[in-house]
mmCIF file of C-alpha atoms and ligand atoms in Angstrom:
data_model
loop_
_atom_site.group_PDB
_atom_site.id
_atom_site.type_symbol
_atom_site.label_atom_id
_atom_site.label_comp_id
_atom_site.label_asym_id
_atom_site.label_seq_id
_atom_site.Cartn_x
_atom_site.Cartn_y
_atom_site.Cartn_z
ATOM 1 C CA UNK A 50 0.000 0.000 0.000
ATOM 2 C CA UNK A 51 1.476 3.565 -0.785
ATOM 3 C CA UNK A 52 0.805 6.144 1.649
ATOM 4 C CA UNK A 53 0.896 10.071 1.392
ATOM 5 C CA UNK A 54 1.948 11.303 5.152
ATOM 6 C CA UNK A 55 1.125 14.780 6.189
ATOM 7 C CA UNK A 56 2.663 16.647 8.965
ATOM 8 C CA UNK A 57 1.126 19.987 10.012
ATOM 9 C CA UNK A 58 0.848 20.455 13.529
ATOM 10 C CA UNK A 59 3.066 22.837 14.531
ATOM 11 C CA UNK A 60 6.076 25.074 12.850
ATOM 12 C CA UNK A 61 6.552 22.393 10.464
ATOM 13 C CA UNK A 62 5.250 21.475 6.980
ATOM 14 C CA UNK A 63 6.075 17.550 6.066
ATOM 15 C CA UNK A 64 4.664 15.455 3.973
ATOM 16 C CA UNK A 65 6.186 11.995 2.566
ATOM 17 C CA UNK A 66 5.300 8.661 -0.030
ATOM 18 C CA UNK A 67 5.764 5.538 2.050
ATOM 19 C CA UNK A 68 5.615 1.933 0.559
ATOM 20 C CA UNK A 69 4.722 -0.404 2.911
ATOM 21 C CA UNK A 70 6.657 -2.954 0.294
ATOM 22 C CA UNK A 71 9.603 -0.840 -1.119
ATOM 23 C CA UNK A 72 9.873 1.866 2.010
ATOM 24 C CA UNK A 73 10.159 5.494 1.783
ATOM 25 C CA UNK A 74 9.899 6.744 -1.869
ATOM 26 C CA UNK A 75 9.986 10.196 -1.090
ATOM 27 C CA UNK A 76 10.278 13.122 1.314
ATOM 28 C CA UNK A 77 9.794 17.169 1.390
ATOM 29 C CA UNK A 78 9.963 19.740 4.112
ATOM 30 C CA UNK A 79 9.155 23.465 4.480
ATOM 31 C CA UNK A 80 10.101 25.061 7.826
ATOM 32 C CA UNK A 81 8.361 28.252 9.077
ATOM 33 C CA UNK A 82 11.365 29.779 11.030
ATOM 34 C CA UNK A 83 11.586 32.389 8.772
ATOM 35 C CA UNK A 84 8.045 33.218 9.131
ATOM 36 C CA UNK A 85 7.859 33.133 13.003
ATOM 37 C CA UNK A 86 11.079 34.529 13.591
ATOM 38 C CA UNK A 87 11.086 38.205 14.188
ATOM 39 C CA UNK A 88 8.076 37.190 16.902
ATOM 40 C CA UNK A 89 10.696 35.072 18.851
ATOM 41 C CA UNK A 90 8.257 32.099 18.974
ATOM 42 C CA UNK A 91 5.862 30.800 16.874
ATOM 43 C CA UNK A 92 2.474 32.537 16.078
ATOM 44 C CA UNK A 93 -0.146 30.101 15.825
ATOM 45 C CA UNK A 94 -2.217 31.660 13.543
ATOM 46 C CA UNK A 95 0.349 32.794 10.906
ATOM 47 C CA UNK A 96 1.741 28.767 11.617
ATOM 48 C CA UNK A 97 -1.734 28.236 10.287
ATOM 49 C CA UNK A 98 -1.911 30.026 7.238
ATOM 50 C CA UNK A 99 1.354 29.251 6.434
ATOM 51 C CA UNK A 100 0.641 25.568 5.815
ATOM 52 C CA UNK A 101 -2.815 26.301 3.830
ATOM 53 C CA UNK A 102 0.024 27.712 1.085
ATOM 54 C CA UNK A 103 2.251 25.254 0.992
ATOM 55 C CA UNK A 104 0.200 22.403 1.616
ATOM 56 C CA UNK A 105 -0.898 21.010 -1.742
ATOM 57 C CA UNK A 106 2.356 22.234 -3.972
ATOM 58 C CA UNK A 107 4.395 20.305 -1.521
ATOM 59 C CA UNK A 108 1.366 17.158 -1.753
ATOM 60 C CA UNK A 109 1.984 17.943 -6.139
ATOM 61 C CA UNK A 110 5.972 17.752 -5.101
ATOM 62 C CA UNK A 111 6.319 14.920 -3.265
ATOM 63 C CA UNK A 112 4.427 12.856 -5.946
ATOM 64 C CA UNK A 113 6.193 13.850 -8.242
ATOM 65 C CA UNK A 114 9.445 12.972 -6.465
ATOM 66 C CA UNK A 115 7.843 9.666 -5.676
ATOM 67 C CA UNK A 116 7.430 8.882 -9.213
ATOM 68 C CA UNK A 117 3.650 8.268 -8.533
ATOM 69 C CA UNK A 118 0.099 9.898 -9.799
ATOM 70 C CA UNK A 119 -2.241 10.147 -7.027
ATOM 71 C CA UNK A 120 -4.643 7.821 -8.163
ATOM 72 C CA UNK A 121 -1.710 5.124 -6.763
ATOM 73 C CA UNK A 122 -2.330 6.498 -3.336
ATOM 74 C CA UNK A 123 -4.027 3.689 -1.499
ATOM 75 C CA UNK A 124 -4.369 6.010 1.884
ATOM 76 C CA UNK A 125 -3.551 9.089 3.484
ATOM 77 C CA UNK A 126 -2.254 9.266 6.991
ATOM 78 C CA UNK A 127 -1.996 13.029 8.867
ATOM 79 C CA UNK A 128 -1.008 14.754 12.868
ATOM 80 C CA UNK A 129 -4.602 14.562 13.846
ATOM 81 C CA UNK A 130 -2.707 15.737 16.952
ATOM 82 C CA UNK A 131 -1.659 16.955 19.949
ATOM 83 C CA UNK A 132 -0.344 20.299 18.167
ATOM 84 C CA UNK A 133 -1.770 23.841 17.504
ATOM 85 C CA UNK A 134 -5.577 23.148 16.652
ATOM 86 C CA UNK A 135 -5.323 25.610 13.328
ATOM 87 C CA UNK A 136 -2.192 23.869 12.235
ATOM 88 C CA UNK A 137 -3.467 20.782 12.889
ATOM 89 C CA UNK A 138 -7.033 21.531 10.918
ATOM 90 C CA UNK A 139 -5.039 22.835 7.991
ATOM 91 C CA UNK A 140 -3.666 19.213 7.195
ATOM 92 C CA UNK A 141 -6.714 17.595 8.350
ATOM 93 C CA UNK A 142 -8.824 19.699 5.602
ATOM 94 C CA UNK A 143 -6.210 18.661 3.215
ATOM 95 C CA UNK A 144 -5.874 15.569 3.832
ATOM 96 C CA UNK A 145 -9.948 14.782 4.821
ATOM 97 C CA UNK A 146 -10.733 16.332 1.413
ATOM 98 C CA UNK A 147 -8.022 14.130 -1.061
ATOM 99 C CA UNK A 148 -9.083 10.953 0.371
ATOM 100 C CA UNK A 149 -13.163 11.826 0.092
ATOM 101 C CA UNK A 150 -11.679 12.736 -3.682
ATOM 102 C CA UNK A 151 -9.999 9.995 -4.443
ATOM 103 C CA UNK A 152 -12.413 7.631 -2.336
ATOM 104 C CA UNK A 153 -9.184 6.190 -0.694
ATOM 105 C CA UNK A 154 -9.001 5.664 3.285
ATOM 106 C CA UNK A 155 -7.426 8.457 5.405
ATOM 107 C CA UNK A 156 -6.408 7.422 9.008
ATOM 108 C CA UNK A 157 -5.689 9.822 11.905
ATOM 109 C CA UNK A 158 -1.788 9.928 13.807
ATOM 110 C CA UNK A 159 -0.662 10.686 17.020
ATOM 111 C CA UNK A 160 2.326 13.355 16.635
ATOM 112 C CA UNK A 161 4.577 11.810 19.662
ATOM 113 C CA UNK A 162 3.472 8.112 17.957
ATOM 114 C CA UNK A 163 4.914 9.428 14.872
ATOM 115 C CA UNK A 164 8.110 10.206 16.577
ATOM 116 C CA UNK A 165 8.394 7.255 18.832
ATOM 117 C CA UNK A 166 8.012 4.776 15.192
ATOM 118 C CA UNK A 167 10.513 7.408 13.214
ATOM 119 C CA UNK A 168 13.577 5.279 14.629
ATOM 120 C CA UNK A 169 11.751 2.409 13.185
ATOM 121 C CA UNK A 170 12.499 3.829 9.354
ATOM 122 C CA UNK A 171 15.850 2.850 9.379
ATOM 123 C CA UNK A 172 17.891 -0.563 8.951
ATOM 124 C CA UNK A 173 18.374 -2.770 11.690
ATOM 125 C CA UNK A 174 15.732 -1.295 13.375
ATOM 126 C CA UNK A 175 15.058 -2.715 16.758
ATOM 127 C CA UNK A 176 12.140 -5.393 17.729
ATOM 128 C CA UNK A 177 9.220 -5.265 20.387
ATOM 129 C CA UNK A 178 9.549 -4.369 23.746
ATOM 130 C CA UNK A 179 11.834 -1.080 24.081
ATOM 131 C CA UNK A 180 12.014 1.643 26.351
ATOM 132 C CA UNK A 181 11.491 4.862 24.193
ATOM 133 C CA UNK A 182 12.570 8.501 25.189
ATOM 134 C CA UNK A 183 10.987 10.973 23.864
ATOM 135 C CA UNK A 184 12.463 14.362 23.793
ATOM 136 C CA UNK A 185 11.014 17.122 21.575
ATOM 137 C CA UNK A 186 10.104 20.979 22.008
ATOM 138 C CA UNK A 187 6.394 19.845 23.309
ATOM 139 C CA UNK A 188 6.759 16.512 25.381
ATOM 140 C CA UNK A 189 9.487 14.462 27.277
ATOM 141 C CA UNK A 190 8.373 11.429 28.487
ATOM 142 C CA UNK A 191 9.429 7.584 28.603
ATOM 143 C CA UNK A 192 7.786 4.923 27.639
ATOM 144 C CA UNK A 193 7.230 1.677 27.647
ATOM 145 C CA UNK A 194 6.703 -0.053 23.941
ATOM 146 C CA UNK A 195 5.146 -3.265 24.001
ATOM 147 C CA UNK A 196 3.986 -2.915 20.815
ATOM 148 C CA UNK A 197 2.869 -0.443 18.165
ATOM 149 C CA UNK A 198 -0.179 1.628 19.897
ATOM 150 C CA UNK A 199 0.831 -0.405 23.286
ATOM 151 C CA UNK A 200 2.299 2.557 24.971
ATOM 152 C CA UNK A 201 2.726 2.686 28.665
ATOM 153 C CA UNK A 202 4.193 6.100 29.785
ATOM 154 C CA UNK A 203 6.872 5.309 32.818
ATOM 155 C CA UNK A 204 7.788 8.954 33.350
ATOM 156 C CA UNK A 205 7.628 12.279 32.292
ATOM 157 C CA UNK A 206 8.149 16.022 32.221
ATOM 158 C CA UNK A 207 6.014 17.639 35.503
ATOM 159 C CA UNK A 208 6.681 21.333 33.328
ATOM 160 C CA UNK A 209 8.880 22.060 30.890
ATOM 161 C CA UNK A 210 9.557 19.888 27.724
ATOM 162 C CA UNK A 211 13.711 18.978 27.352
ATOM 163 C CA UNK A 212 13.073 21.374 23.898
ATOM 164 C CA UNK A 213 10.908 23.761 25.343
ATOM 165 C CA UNK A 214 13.658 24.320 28.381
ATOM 166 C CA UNK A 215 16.606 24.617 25.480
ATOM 167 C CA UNK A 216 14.581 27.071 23.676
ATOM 168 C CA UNK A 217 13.652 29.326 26.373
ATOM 169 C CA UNK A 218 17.204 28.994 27.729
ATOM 170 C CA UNK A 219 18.462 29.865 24.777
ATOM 171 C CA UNK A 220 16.154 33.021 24.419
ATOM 172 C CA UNK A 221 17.553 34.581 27.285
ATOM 173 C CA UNK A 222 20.651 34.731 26.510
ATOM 174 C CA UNK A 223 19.585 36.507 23.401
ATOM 175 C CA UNK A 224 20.052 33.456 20.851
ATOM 176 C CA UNK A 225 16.369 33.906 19.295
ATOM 177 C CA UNK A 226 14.405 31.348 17.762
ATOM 178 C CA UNK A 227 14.527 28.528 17.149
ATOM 179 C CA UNK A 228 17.428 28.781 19.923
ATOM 180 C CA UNK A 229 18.208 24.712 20.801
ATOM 181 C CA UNK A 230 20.520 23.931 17.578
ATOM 182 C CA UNK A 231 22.102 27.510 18.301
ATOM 183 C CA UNK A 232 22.438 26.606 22.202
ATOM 184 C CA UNK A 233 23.789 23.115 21.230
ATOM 185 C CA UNK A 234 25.927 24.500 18.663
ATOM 186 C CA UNK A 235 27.244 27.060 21.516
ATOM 187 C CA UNK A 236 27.871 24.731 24.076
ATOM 188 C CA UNK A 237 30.254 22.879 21.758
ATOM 189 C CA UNK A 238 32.813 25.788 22.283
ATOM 190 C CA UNK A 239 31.573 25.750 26.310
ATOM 191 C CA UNK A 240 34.340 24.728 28.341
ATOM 192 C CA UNK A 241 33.656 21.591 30.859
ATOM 193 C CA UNK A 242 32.602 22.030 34.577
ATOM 194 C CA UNK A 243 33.181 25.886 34.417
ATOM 195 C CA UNK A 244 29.565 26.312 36.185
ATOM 196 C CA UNK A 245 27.787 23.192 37.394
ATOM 197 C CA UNK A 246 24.527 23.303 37.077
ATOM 198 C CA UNK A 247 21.693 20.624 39.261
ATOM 199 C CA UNK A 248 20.018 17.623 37.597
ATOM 200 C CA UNK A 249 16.440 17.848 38.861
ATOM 201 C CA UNK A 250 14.863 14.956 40.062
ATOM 202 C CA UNK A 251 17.886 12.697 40.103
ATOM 203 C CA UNK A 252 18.366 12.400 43.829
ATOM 204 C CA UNK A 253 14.994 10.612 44.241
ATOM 205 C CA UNK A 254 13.122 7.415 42.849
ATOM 206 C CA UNK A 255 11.161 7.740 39.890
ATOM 207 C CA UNK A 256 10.954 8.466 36.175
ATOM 208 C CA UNK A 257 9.794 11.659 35.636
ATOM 209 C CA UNK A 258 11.648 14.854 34.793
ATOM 210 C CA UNK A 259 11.859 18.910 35.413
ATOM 211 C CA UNK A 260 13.504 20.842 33.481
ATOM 212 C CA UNK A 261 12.159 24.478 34.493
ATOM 213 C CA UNK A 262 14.638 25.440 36.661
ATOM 214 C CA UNK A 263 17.883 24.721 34.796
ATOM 215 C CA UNK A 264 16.671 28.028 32.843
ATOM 216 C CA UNK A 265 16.232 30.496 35.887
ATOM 217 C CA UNK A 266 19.448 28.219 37.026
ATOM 218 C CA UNK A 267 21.035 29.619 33.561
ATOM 219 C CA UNK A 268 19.754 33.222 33.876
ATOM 220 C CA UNK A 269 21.524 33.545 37.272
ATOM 221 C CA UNK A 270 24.715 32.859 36.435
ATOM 222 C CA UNK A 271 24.550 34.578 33.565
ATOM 223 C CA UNK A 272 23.473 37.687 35.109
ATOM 224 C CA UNK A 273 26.143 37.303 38.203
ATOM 225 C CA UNK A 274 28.809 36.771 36.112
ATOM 226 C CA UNK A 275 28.409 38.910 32.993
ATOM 227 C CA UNK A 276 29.534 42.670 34.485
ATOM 228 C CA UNK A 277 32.941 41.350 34.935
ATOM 229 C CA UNK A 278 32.990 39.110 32.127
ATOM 230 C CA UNK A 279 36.108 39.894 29.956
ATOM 231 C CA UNK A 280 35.016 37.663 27.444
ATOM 232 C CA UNK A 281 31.344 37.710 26.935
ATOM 233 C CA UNK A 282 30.810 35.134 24.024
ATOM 234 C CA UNK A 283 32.553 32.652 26.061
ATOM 235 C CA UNK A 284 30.648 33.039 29.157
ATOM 236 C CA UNK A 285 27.215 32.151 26.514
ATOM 237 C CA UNK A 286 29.150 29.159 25.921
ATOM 238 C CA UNK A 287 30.495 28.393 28.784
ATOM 239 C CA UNK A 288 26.670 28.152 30.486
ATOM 240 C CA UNK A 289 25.454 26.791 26.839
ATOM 241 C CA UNK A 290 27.926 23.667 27.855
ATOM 242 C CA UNK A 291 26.587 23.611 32.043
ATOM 243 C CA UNK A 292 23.191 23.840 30.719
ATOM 244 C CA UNK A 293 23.332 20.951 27.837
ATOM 245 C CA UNK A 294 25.802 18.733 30.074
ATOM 246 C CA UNK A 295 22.999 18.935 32.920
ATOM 247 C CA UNK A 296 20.210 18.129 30.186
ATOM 248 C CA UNK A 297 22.091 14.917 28.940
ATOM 249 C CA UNK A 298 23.245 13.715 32.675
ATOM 250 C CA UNK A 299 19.909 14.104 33.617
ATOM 251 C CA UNK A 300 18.374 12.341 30.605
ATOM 252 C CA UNK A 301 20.955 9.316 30.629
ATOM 253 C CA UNK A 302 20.664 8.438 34.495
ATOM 254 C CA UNK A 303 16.667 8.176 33.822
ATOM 255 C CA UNK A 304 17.225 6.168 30.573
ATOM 256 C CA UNK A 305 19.595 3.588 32.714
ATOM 257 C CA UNK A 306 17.175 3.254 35.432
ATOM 258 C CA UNK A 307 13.939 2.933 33.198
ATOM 259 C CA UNK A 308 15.690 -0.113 31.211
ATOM 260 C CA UNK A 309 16.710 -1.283 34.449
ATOM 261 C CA UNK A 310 12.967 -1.088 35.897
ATOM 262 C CA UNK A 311 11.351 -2.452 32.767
ATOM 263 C CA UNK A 312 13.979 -4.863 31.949
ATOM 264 C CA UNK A 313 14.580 -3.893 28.229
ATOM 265 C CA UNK A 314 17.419 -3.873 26.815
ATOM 266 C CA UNK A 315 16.677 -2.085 23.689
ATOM 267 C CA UNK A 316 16.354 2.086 23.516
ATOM 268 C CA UNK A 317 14.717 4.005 20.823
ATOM 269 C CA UNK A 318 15.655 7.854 20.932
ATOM 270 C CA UNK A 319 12.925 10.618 19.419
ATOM 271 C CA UNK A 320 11.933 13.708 18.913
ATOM 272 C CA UNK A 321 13.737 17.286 18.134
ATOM 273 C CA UNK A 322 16.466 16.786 21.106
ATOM 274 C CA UNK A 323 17.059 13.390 19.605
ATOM 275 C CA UNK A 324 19.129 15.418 17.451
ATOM 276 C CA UNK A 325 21.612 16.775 19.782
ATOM 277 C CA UNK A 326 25.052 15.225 19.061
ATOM 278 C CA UNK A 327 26.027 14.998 22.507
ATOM 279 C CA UNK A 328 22.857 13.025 23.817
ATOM 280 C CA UNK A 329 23.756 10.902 20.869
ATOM 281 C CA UNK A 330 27.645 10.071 21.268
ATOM 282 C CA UNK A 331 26.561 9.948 25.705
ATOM 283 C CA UNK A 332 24.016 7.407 24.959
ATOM 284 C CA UNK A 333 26.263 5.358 22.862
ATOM 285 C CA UNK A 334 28.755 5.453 25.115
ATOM 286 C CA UNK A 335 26.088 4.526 28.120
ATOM 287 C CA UNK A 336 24.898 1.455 25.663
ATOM 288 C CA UNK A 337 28.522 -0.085 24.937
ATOM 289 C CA UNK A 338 29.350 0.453 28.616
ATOM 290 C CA UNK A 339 26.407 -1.813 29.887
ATOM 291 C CA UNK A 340 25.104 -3.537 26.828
ATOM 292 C CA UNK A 341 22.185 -2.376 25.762
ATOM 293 C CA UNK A 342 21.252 -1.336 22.279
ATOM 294 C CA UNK A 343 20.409 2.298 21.180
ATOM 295 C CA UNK A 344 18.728 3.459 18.212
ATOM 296 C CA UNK A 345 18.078 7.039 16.751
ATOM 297 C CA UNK A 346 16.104 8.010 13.853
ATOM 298 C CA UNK A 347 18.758 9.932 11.092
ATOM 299 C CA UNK A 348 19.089 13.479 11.830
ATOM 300 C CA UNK A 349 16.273 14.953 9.590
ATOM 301 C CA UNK A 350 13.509 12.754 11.009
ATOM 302 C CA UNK A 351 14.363 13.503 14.621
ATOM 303 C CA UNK A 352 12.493 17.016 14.221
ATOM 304 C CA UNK A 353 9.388 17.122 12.561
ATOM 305 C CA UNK A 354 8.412 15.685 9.193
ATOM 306 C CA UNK A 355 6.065 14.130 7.362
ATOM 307 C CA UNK A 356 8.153 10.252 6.487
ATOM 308 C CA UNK A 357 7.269 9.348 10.473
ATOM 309 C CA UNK A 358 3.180 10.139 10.046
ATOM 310 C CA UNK A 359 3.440 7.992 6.631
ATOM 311 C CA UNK A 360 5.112 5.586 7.766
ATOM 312 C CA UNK A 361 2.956 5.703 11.803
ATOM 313 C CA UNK A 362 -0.048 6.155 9.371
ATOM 314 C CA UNK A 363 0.805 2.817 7.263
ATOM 315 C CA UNK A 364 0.923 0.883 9.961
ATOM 316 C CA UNK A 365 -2.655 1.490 10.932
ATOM 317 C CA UNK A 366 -4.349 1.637 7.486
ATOM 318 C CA UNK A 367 -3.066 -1.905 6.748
ATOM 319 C CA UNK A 368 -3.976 -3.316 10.064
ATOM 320 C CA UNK A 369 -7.419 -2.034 9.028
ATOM 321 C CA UNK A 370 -8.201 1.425 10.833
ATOM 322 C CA UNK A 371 -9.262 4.498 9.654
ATOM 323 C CA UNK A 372 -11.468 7.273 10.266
ATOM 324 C CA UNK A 373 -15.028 8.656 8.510
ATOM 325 C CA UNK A 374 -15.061 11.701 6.579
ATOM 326 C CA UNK A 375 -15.495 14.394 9.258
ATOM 327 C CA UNK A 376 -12.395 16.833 9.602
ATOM 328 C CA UNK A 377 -11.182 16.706 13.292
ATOM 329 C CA UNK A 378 -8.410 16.882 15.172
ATOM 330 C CA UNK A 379 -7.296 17.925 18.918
ATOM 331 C CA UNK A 380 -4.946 20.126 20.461
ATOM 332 C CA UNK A 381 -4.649 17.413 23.624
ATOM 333 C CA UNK A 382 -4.772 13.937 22.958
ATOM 334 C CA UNK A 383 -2.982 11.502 25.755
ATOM 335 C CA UNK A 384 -0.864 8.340 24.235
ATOM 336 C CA UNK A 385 -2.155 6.200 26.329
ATOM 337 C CA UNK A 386 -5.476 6.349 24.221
ATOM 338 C CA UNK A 387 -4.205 4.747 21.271
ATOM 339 C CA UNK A 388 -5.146 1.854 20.070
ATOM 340 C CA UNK A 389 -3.106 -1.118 19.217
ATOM 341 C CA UNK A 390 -3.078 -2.603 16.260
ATOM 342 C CA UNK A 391 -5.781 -4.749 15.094
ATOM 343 C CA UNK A 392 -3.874 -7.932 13.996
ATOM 344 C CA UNK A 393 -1.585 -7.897 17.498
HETATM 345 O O1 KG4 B 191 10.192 17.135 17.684
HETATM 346 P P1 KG4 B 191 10.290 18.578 17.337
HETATM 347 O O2 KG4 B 191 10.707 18.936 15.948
HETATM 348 O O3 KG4 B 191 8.937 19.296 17.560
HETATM 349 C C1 KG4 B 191 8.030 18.987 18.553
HETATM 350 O O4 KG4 B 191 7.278 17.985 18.387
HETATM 351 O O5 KG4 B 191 8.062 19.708 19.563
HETATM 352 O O6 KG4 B 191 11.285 19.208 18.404
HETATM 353 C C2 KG4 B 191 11.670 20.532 18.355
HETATM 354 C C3 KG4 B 191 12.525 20.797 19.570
HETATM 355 C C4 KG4 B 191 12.810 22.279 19.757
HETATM 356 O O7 KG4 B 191 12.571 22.614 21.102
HETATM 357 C C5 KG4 B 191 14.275 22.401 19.386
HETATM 358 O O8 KG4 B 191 14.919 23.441 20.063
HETATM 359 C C6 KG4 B 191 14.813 21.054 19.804
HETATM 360 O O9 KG4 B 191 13.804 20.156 19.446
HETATM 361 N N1 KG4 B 191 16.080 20.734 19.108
HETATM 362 C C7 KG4 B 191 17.264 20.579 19.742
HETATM 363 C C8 KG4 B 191 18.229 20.283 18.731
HETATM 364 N N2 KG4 B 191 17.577 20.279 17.519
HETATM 365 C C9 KG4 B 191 16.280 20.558 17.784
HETATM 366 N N3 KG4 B 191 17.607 20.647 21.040
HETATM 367 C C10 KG4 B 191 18.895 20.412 21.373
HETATM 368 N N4 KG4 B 191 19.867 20.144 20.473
HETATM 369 C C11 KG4 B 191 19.578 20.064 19.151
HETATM 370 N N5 KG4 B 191 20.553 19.788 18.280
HETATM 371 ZN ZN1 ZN B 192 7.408 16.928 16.945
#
């Protein structure tokens, strides 16, 4: 079955081809950073009317990269949510709409699903059960996988998302937006243990994460140690490297002990922070050292896109599910309300 995937539910405009014989055929992206940036964050309703233009050239564009005509669509799988409810009805319209015109099947995804399965995309991708992290600008949160729309969530963020705290962090020290790749990229010229910063919730039992006050933790020693600063751009990266280091510590020592609790031995990695290098080459390290596996999606689908809703959304169609015709989606929708595949 051959599957258009559509991605619109936040800052993001994705949509892919997916072959449930021969794999992805095709991919395209348009990111709204230009659009939101002077704001400093995004704007939901520009977000909104920013995918209604680019939503069916990219659709005409990824066919055509695909090699297909849409008639050889056999269903269409879109973010039905959680995400900004505009963004998220702009791809829903779409998508609702091409299927009711081509009398084809569209089924609804789960964002965070579609990030959790994106690992799954590549070779040697690992089997059922896993522990998954999920780390993106909107969620952090583990979970156990016991199979595909079997997700048990074992911990997660009580406020801010990992993302959301890199962003923010990264605002204050005047790095704009979208500020985690430019904090990450910062912290790369940080020097080591210059400022030590706390990682929250490690001292006690339990799974679940804070990230909130790394920022203010941030803002304070950058604004008690930048008078006398003789080197400003250093300090930034100096705090970038405290700030990331305490993010990844944090992030690894819950990873360890939720493989230990579940007894996994397999980790899949998602979601925008998924994309940090350091995370990456720490977790790999933390695998080899006590022999478990690791597994990341490749860099492009850690951050949104459409190839994980295709490929989320093929799953489903060909175990048999799919929606009726109305156009809906919602803003909130909790994992845990998925439902598993048919066939399982
Ligand atoms: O998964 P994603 O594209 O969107 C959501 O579903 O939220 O994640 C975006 C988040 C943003 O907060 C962004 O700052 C963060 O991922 N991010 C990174 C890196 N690349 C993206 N954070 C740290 N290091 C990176 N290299
Ligand atoms: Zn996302």
């Amino acid at each position: 079955m051959i599957v258009l995937g559509i991605e619109s539910s936040c800052d993001e405009t994705g949509l892919a081809v997916y072959d449930s014989e021969k794999g992805l055929l095709a991919h395209v992206l348009h990111s709204q950073v230009e659009v939101h940036a002077e704001y400093g964050g995004v704007v939901p309703e520009l977000a909104s009317r920013d995918h209604i233009r680019y939503l069916m050239p990219l659709t005409e564009k990824v066919l055509e990269q695909a090699g297909i005509g849409k008639h050889e669509l056999g269903g269409i799988a879109y973010t039905a949510g959680p995400g900004l409810i505009g963004a998220l009805m702009s791809g829903a319209s779409v998508a609702r709409s091409l299927a009711w015109a081509l009398d084809i099947p569209a089924v609804e995804v789960h964002h965070m699903e579609g990030h959790l399965l994106a690992p799954l995309l590549e070779a040697g991708a690992p089997g059922f059960p896993f522990v998954a992290l999920l780390v993106s600008g909107g969620h952090t949160l583990l979970a156990h996988v016991a199979a595909i729309g079997r997700y048990e969530i074992i911990g997660q963020s009580l406020d801010d998302a990992a993302g959301e705290a890199f962003d923010k962090t990264a605002k204050m020290m005047g790095l704009g937006y979208p500020g985690g790749p430019v904090l990450a990229k910062l912290a790369e010229t940080g020097r080591k243990d210059i400022f030590r910063f706390p990682r929250p919730m490690t001292d006690r039992p339990g799974l679940d994460f804070s990230f909130s006050g790394l920022k203010t933790f941030a803002l304070n020693t950058w604004e008690n140690n930048r008078q006398g600063a003789e080197d400003r751009e250093q300090l930034r990266a100096d705090i970038a490297r405290a700030f990331e280091d305490a993010v990844v510590d944090t992030l690894l020592i819950k990873c360890r002990r939720a493989l230990e609790q579940s007894g996994c031995s397999r980790l899949v990695v998602a979601g925008g922070v998924g994309a940090n290098q350091h995370l990456r080459q720490r977790l790999q390290q933390l695998a080899n050292e006590h022999r478990f596996s690791v597994s990341f999606p490749r860099l492009e689908f850690c951050t949104d896109n459409g190839a994980m809703i295709a490929f989320a959304g093929s799953l489903r169609l060909q175990a048999g599910q799919s929606q009726p015709l109305d156009i809906d989606a919602r803003a909130r929708w909790p994992m845990e309300d998925l439902l598993p595949l048919a066939k399982q």
